[in-house]
Amino acid sequence: MMIIKTIEEMRSKVAERRRQAGKDEKESRIGFVPTLGYLHKGHASLLKRAREECGTVVLSIFVNPLQFGPNEDFERYPRDPERDSAIAEQEGVDFIFMPDVTEMYPQKILTTVSVSGITEGLCGASRPGHFDGVATVVTKLFNIVQPDRAYFGMKDVQQVAVIQQMVRDLNMNVEIIPCPTLREEDGLALSSRNVYLSAEERTQALVLQLSLNEAEEWVRQPGIRSRELRQNIISRIATAPLAEIDYVEIVSYPSFLPLEDEEPVTAAVNDGQLLIALAVRFGQTRLIDNRLYSLGDQDTKEEANRV
Amino acid sequence: MMIIKTIEEMRSKVAERRRQAGKDEKESRIGFVPTLGYLHKGHASLLKRAREECGTVVLSIFVNPLQFGPNEDFERYPRDPERDSAIAEQEGVDFIFMPDVTEMYPQKILTTVSVSGITEGLCGASRPGHFDGVATVVTKLFNIVQPDRAYFGMKDVQQVAVIQQMVRDLNMNVEIIPCPTLREEDGLALSSRNVYLSAEERTQALVLQLSLNEAEEWVRQPGIRSRELRQNIISRIATAPLAEIDYVEIVSYPSFLPLEDEEPVTAAVNDGQLLIALAVRFGQTRLIDNRLYSLGDQDTKEEANRV
């Protein structure tokens, strides 16, 4: 495994791998897992999948200032490159691309890649500029690493949709592989930000997963409307006194168009395309979680979660 | 020479060339000339340069609706694919990529690539959205063709600057080669839109080149200020009764920052970085032209025009 700090070296390593690539499709494939670092088992699962499918696996670790708002946690975002390297080594990563901010942004960047429509709600609304920052840095990373496949976790479901849309719209030569959200044993979605939580916040944070579980029943109530479903979820989250709701959104997937208040949710569930997405603060820490609902069996649902 | 209509085929032809590429750097290089078609000698000069420098030459012909405003000439933009093919054949082009609008935009595009700062003045101000359309389609074309070098004419000086900035900011793996403006014998800059001009408009349109010529003297007048220089140019253009000025801009290059009205132009000229850019309507036809000024000799100026 090799740690690479410069764009030039990253390019030359990838080019070398391409030149050496034989006829074998899997062996010649370059898989890419872009991250902010502070790796957890969710990241590890992406790396495992990339390792299974690709001859070369590149992990990038870059806390991208562009995707953090002025009052967000860019400065205090957790960083531990040594631990990250150990995890990457264990997962069989070939190259860690770990550039400094000045390597990625040597002068003021004037170019922005932005995706409209699907970024209007959810994190797009509550974190203005966030998805421009994501789309722009992912474009840069794709241009530097030139992967055949890139792996993203479905915890950030809107991010996955934004990147899939961008890749399709701009004819980027990469296949996006969405991967299922990984969870702690008690159900909390894995996130690098979980480390911010106090013991009490950590316990109360389970309410995200629990309300999404209960919604499995609610979405099946005949004739239930979006407004009522939303109110149920809000009330459930409110049972955790430390929870401060940022948003509870009920949208159709993959359009991310919000359901009207009085719209029955059944049609969307029938299509296996109802998405409930949550963002809730516990103290200083903002957590997100989401689930796709369908009337199909578990297999169908799992499949929907992967697409 | 082969004419290609689909993205898939274009990708596979380029991939084939890459696989077949030997060790020779020039032979393995892919050169790209993106155009709106209706080719003239300016385009031919870009193709010649690409042919000299690259083993594979790709020409694209695509009238991109995204870069035309609602009241602009998208519908009536001149098209002549057969004549274009003959010129391309003559210049030794390997592939013409000539997609339909539905091939490039199979569904509503939600992603935009935009460059701020340098797009604020000149054509960026008088054609809102134009450079977003250019940056977005050029990104798409670069992702499809994956060229090593791309050739652009300096008549569209702001376009060249936008694309250079975008390539740098997004780490695109392509070298932008700006090429000098070609002119008719009487000095009119070559443009596909010249075909719109009536005989009288055509004669009067020479005033663009003539006023840029006279400005060679004006910029050398000790202490001349931007406002005065601009007024001289406007007055000179006004001697052509059919001329309707869209803009006369005096900016430093390559920042495209406008000089203040009372700013002496000498400093910018000393740096070889004074750009005068003109857009003038003759009847329905909007023409543009520009020149870079320096105190150096002709060689220096020519070099500046190339960078």
Coordinates of C-alpha atoms in Angstrom, one line a residue, chain A residues 7 11 19 23 103-105 107-118 136 139-141 143-144 146 162 165-173, chain B residues 7 11 19 23 103-105 107-118 136 139-141 143-144 146 162 165-173:
Chain A
I7 CA -2.1 14.9 -7.9
R11 CA -2.1 10.4 -11.9
R19 CA -0.4 0.5 -18.9
K23 CA -6.8 -8.5 -20.8
E103 CA -2.8 20.6 -3.3
M104 CA -6.5 20.4 -4.2
Y105 CA -7.1 24.2 -4.2
Q107 CA -5.6 29.1 -6.0
K108 CA -9.2 30.3 -5.5
I109 CA -11.4 27.9 -7.4
L110 CA -13.8 29.7 -9.8
T111 CA -15.5 26.6 -11.3
T112 CA -18.5 24.9 -9.7
V113 CA -20.3 21.8 -10.7
S114 CA -23.9 22.0 -9.5
V115 CA -26.9 19.7 -9.8
S116 CA -30.4 21.3 -9.6
G117 CA -33.8 19.6 -8.8
I118 CA -32.8 16.7 -6.5
T136 CA -17.2 19.8 -7.5
T139 CA -15.5 15.7 -10.3
K140 CA -11.9 16.8 -9.4
L141 CA -11.2 13.4 -7.7
N143 CA -10.5 13.5 -13.0
I144 CA -7.4 12.7 -11.0
Q146 CA -10.0 8.2 -13.4
V162 CA -26.6 13.8 -6.9
Q165 CA -27.2 12.4 -11.9
M166 CA -23.9 14.3 -12.4
V167 CA -22.2 11.3 -13.9
R168 CA -25.1 10.7 -16.3
D169 CA -25.5 14.4 -17.3
L170 CA -21.8 15.0 -17.9
N171 CA -21.1 11.6 -19.5
M172 CA -18.4 10.8 -16.9
N173 CA -16.8 7.5 -17.7
Chain B
I7 CA -21.5 8.5 -27.6
R11 CA -16.0 6.0 -26.7
R19 CA -5.2 0.2 -26.8
K23 CA 5.2 4.0 -27.2
E103 CA -28.0 11.8 -28.0
M104 CA -26.3 14.6 -26.0
Y105 CA -29.4 15.4 -23.9
Q107 CA -33.4 13.7 -20.7
K108 CA -33.5 17.2 -19.0
I109 CA -30.0 18.0 -17.9
L110 CA -29.8 19.0 -14.2
T111 CA -26.1 19.5 -14.0
T112 CA -24.3 22.7 -14.8
V113 CA -20.6 23.5 -14.9
S114 CA -20.1 27.2 -14.3
V115 CA -17.1 29.5 -14.1
S116 CA -17.4 32.7 -12.1
G117 CA -15.2 35.8 -12.2
I118 CA -13.9 35.8 -15.8
T136 CA -21.1 22.1 -19.5
T139 CA -17.1 18.9 -20.1
K140 CA -19.4 16.4 -21.7
L141 CA -17.4 16.3 -24.9
N143 CA -15.6 13.1 -21.0
I144 CA -16.7 11.4 -24.2
Q146 CA -11.0 12.0 -23.6
V162 CA -13.2 30.0 -19.3
Q165 CA -9.9 28.0 -15.9
M166 CA -12.3 25.0 -15.8
V167 CA -9.6 22.5 -16.8
R168 CA -7.3 23.8 -14.1
D169 CA -9.9 24.0 -11.4
L170 CA -11.4 20.6 -12.1
N171 CA -8.1 18.8 -12.8
M172 CA -9.2 17.7 -16.2
N173 CA -6.6 15.6 -17.9

